[in-house]
Short mmCIF file of N, CA and C in Angstrom, two decimals:
data_model
loop_
_atom_site.label_atom_id
_atom_site.label_comp_id
_atom_site.label_asym_id
_atom_site.label_seq_id
_atom_site.Cartn_x
_atom_site.Cartn_y
_atom_site.Cartn_z
N MET F 1 0.85 -1.18 0.00
CA MET F 1 0.00 0.00 0.00
C MET F 1 0.90 1.25 0.00
N THR F 2 0.36 2.29 -0.61
CA THR F 2 1.07 3.56 -0.70
C THR F 2 0.15 4.67 -0.22
N PRO F 3 0.67 5.59 0.63
CA PRO F 3 -0.18 6.70 1.05
C PRO F 3 -0.32 7.71 -0.08
N MET F 4 -1.56 8.16 -0.33
CA MET F 4 -1.82 9.18 -1.35
C MET F 4 -2.41 10.38 -0.65
N ILE F 5 -1.84 11.56 -0.92
CA ILE F 5 -2.30 12.77 -0.27
C ILE F 5 -3.58 13.27 -0.93
N ILE F 6 -4.52 13.70 -0.10
CA ILE F 6 -5.76 14.31 -0.57
C ILE F 6 -5.74 15.72 0.01
N ASN F 7 -5.60 16.72 -0.86
CA ASN F 7 -5.46 18.10 -0.40
C ASN F 7 -6.68 18.55 0.37
N GLY F 8 -6.47 19.50 1.28
CA GLY F 8 -7.54 20.04 2.09
C GLY F 8 -8.58 20.78 1.25
N THR F 9 -9.74 20.96 1.81
CA THR F 9 -10.82 21.69 1.16
C THR F 9 -11.22 22.85 2.05
N GLU F 10 -12.25 23.60 1.65
CA GLU F 10 -12.74 24.68 2.51
C GLU F 10 -13.24 24.12 3.84
N LYS F 11 -13.79 22.91 3.80
CA LYS F 11 -14.32 22.30 5.01
C LYS F 11 -13.20 21.67 5.85
N ASP F 12 -12.25 21.02 5.19
CA ASP F 12 -11.13 20.37 5.87
C ASP F 12 -9.84 21.04 5.42
N CYS F 13 -9.26 21.87 6.26
CA CYS F 13 -8.08 22.63 5.87
C CYS F 13 -6.85 21.75 5.69
N CYS F 14 -6.68 20.77 6.51
CA CYS F 14 -5.47 19.95 6.45
C CYS F 14 -5.61 18.82 5.42
N ALA F 15 -4.48 18.45 4.85
CA ALA F 15 -4.46 17.34 3.90
C ALA F 15 -4.71 16.03 4.63
N LYS F 16 -5.30 15.10 3.92
CA LYS F 16 -5.53 13.76 4.47
C LYS F 16 -4.80 12.76 3.60
N TYR F 17 -4.61 11.56 4.11
CA TYR F 17 -3.92 10.52 3.36
C TYR F 17 -4.83 9.31 3.23
N LEU F 18 -4.77 8.70 2.07
CA LEU F 18 -5.57 7.52 1.78
C LEU F 18 -4.61 6.43 1.32
N CYS F 19 -4.69 5.26 1.91
CA CYS F 19 -3.82 4.15 1.52
C CYS F 19 -4.42 3.45 0.31
N ILE F 20 -3.64 3.34 -0.75
CA ILE F 20 -4.10 2.70 -1.98
C ILE F 20 -3.04 1.70 -2.44
N PRO F 21 -3.46 0.70 -3.20
CA PRO F 21 -2.49 -0.28 -3.70
C PRO F 21 -1.47 0.39 -4.62
N LYS F 22 -0.24 -0.12 -4.64
CA LYS F 22 0.83 0.48 -5.43
C LYS F 22 0.50 0.51 -6.92
N THR F 23 -0.25 -0.45 -7.42
CA THR F 23 -0.57 -0.46 -8.85
C THR F 23 -1.42 0.73 -9.26
N VAL F 24 -2.21 1.26 -8.34
CA VAL F 24 -3.06 2.41 -8.65
C VAL F 24 -2.21 3.68 -8.77
N THR F 25 -1.11 3.77 -8.01
CA THR F 25 -0.31 4.98 -8.01
C THR F 25 0.45 5.18 -9.32
N THR F 26 0.59 4.14 -10.11
CA THR F 26 1.29 4.29 -11.39
C THR F 26 0.37 4.85 -12.47
N MET F 27 -0.92 4.93 -12.19
CA MET F 27 -1.86 5.47 -13.16
C MET F 27 -1.79 6.99 -13.13
N MET F 28 -2.46 7.61 -14.09
CA MET F 28 -2.52 9.07 -14.15
C MET F 28 -3.18 9.61 -12.89
N PRO F 29 -2.74 10.79 -12.41
CA PRO F 29 -3.35 11.35 -11.21
C PRO F 29 -4.78 11.81 -11.48
N PHE F 30 -5.58 11.79 -10.42
CA PHE F 30 -6.94 12.30 -10.52
C PHE F 30 -6.90 13.79 -10.21
N CYS F 31 -7.24 14.61 -11.18
CA CYS F 31 -7.18 16.06 -11.00
C CYS F 31 -8.57 16.66 -11.16
N ILE F 32 -8.91 17.54 -10.23
CA ILE F 32 -10.15 18.27 -10.39
C ILE F 32 -9.90 19.40 -11.38
N GLU F 33 -10.95 19.91 -12.01
CA GLU F 33 -10.78 20.98 -12.98
C GLU F 33 -10.25 22.22 -12.26
N PRO F 34 -9.16 22.80 -12.75
CA PRO F 34 -8.58 23.94 -12.04
C PRO F 34 -9.45 25.19 -12.11
N GLN F 35 -9.45 25.93 -11.03
CA GLN F 35 -10.17 27.19 -10.95
C GLN F 35 -9.24 28.28 -11.48
N ILE F 36 -9.74 29.15 -12.34
CA ILE F 36 -8.94 30.25 -12.85
C ILE F 36 -9.27 31.48 -12.01
N PRO F 37 -8.27 32.00 -11.27
CA PRO F 37 -8.55 33.14 -10.40
C PRO F 37 -8.69 34.44 -11.18
N GLU F 38 -9.36 35.41 -10.57
CA GLU F 38 -9.43 36.76 -11.13
C GLU F 38 -8.27 37.53 -10.52
N CYS F 39 -7.30 37.89 -11.35
CA CYS F 39 -6.12 38.57 -10.85
C CYS F 39 -6.38 40.07 -10.71
N GLY F 40 -5.69 40.67 -9.77
CA GLY F 40 -5.82 42.09 -9.51
C GLY F 40 -4.95 42.94 -10.42
N TYR F 41 -4.94 44.23 -10.17
CA TYR F 41 -4.16 45.18 -10.95
C TYR F 41 -2.67 44.83 -10.85
N GLY F 42 -2.00 44.79 -11.97
CA GLY F 42 -0.57 44.52 -11.98
C GLY F 42 -0.24 43.04 -11.83
N GLN F 43 -1.21 42.17 -12.04
CA GLN F 43 -0.99 40.73 -11.92
C GLN F 43 -1.39 40.04 -13.22
N ILE F 44 -0.78 38.88 -13.46
CA ILE F 44 -1.12 38.04 -14.60
C ILE F 44 -1.35 36.61 -14.11
N ILE F 45 -2.07 35.84 -14.91
CA ILE F 45 -2.31 34.43 -14.56
C ILE F 45 -1.14 33.59 -15.05
N LYS F 46 -0.64 32.74 -14.18
CA LYS F 46 0.41 31.79 -14.54
C LYS F 46 -0.13 30.38 -14.32
N ALA F 47 0.14 29.50 -15.26
CA ALA F 47 -0.26 28.09 -15.13
C ALA F 47 0.97 27.27 -14.77
N PHE F 48 0.78 26.26 -13.94
CA PHE F 48 1.87 25.35 -13.60
C PHE F 48 1.29 23.98 -13.26
N VAL F 49 2.15 23.00 -13.22
CA VAL F 49 1.74 21.64 -12.86
C VAL F 49 2.31 21.36 -11.47
N ASP F 50 1.41 20.97 -10.54
CA ASP F 50 1.87 20.73 -9.17
C ASP F 50 2.52 19.36 -9.03
N SER F 51 2.93 19.04 -7.81
CA SER F 51 3.64 17.78 -7.56
C SER F 51 2.78 16.55 -7.84
N ASP F 52 1.44 16.71 -7.85
CA ASP F 52 0.54 15.59 -8.15
C ASP F 52 0.35 15.41 -9.66
N GLY F 53 0.92 16.34 -10.46
CA GLY F 53 0.75 16.27 -11.90
C GLY F 53 -0.51 16.96 -12.39
N CYS F 54 -1.13 17.76 -11.53
CA CYS F 54 -2.36 18.46 -11.89
C CYS F 54 -2.05 19.91 -12.25
N LYS F 55 -2.80 20.44 -13.22
CA LYS F 55 -2.61 21.81 -13.66
C LYS F 55 -3.29 22.76 -12.68
N LYS F 56 -2.58 23.83 -12.30
CA LYS F 56 -3.10 24.84 -11.38
C LYS F 56 -2.81 26.22 -11.96
N PHE F 57 -3.56 27.22 -11.49
CA PHE F 57 -3.36 28.60 -11.91
C PHE F 57 -3.14 29.47 -10.68
N ILE F 58 -2.24 30.44 -10.80
CA ILE F 58 -2.01 31.41 -9.73
C ILE F 58 -1.88 32.80 -10.34
N CYS F 59 -2.10 33.81 -9.52
CA CYS F 59 -1.86 35.19 -9.94
C CYS F 59 -0.45 35.56 -9.51
N GLU F 60 0.25 36.22 -10.42
CA GLU F 60 1.64 36.60 -10.16
C GLU F 60 1.83 38.05 -10.61
N CYS F 61 2.69 38.77 -9.93
CA CYS F 61 2.95 40.16 -10.30
C CYS F 61 3.61 40.21 -11.68
N VAL F 62 3.23 41.23 -12.46
CA VAL F 62 3.89 41.44 -13.74
C VAL F 62 5.32 41.90 -13.46
N PRO F 63 6.25 41.69 -14.39
CA PRO F 63 7.60 42.21 -14.17
C PRO F 63 7.56 43.72 -14.02
N SER F 64 8.44 44.26 -13.20
CA SER F 64 8.43 45.70 -12.95
C SER F 64 8.63 46.50 -14.23
N SER F 65 9.27 45.91 -15.22
CA SER F 65 9.47 46.61 -16.49
C SER F 65 8.15 46.80 -17.25
N GLU F 66 7.11 46.03 -16.90
CA GLU F 66 5.81 46.13 -17.57
C GLU F 66 4.82 47.00 -16.80
N CYS F 67 5.22 47.53 -15.65
CA CYS F 67 4.32 48.40 -14.88
C CYS F 67 4.19 49.73 -15.59
N PRO F 68 2.98 50.32 -15.58
CA PRO F 68 2.80 51.61 -16.25
C PRO F 68 3.58 52.71 -15.54
N ILE F 69 4.08 53.65 -16.32
CA ILE F 69 4.80 54.80 -15.78
C ILE F 69 3.81 55.96 -15.72
N LEU F 70 3.92 56.78 -14.70
CA LEU F 70 2.97 57.87 -14.50
C LEU F 70 2.85 58.76 -15.73
N ASN F 71 3.93 59.01 -16.44
CA ASN F 71 3.89 59.86 -17.63
C ASN F 71 3.00 59.27 -18.72
N GLU F 72 2.86 57.93 -18.74
CA GLU F 72 2.08 57.26 -19.78
C GLU F 72 0.59 57.18 -19.43
N ILE F 73 0.25 57.52 -18.20
CA ILE F 73 -1.14 57.42 -17.75
C ILE F 73 -1.79 58.78 -17.92
N SER F 74 -2.92 58.81 -18.58
CA SER F 74 -3.64 60.08 -18.72
C SER F 74 -4.49 60.27 -17.48
N LEU F 75 -4.25 61.35 -16.79
CA LEU F 75 -4.99 61.63 -15.57
C LEU F 75 -6.22 62.45 -15.91
N GLU F 76 -7.37 61.94 -15.50
CA GLU F 76 -8.61 62.67 -15.73
C GLU F 76 -8.97 63.41 -14.46
N VAL F 77 -8.93 64.72 -14.54
CA VAL F 77 -9.22 65.55 -13.38
C VAL F 77 -10.44 66.40 -13.70
N ASP F 78 -11.40 66.38 -12.81
CA ASP F 78 -12.58 67.23 -12.97
C ASP F 78 -12.18 68.67 -12.67
N GLN F 79 -12.51 69.57 -13.58
CA GLN F 79 -12.25 70.98 -13.31
C GLN F 79 -13.45 71.56 -12.59
N LEU F 80 -13.17 72.22 -11.50
CA LEU F 80 -14.24 72.83 -10.72
C LEU F 80 -14.45 74.27 -11.18
N GLN F 81 -15.69 74.68 -11.17
CA GLN F 81 -16.03 76.06 -11.47
C GLN F 81 -15.75 76.91 -10.23
N PRO F 82 -15.39 78.16 -10.43
CA PRO F 82 -15.13 79.02 -9.26
C PRO F 82 -16.33 79.01 -8.32
N GLY F 83 -16.05 78.86 -7.04
CA GLY F 83 -17.10 78.87 -6.02
C GLY F 83 -17.71 77.50 -5.74
N LEU F 84 -17.36 76.48 -6.52
CA LEU F 84 -17.90 75.13 -6.28
C LEU F 84 -16.89 74.30 -5.51
N TYR F 85 -17.38 73.43 -4.65
CA TYR F 85 -16.53 72.54 -3.87
C TYR F 85 -16.91 71.12 -4.16
N LYS F 86 -15.95 70.27 -4.11
CA LYS F 86 -16.23 68.86 -4.35
C LYS F 86 -16.10 68.08 -3.08
#
């Protein structure tokens, strides 16, 4: 028998182990369909294969060379009329 790790879920945070026959471990891993995250400003999606052989996605910062420079950003400023306050 070989221990197989079962990753934690929202309900069970810690990983669990299941003993399975060695012949089963030589088969392809069972992978759930990966969730594609919504990345924030200045992030990109990166795909990778984890230690179980399953495809996963993570958000990663863009290289600093790809960050916008203030001179390249058009700033939209509301012009106030004299006597008006915002």
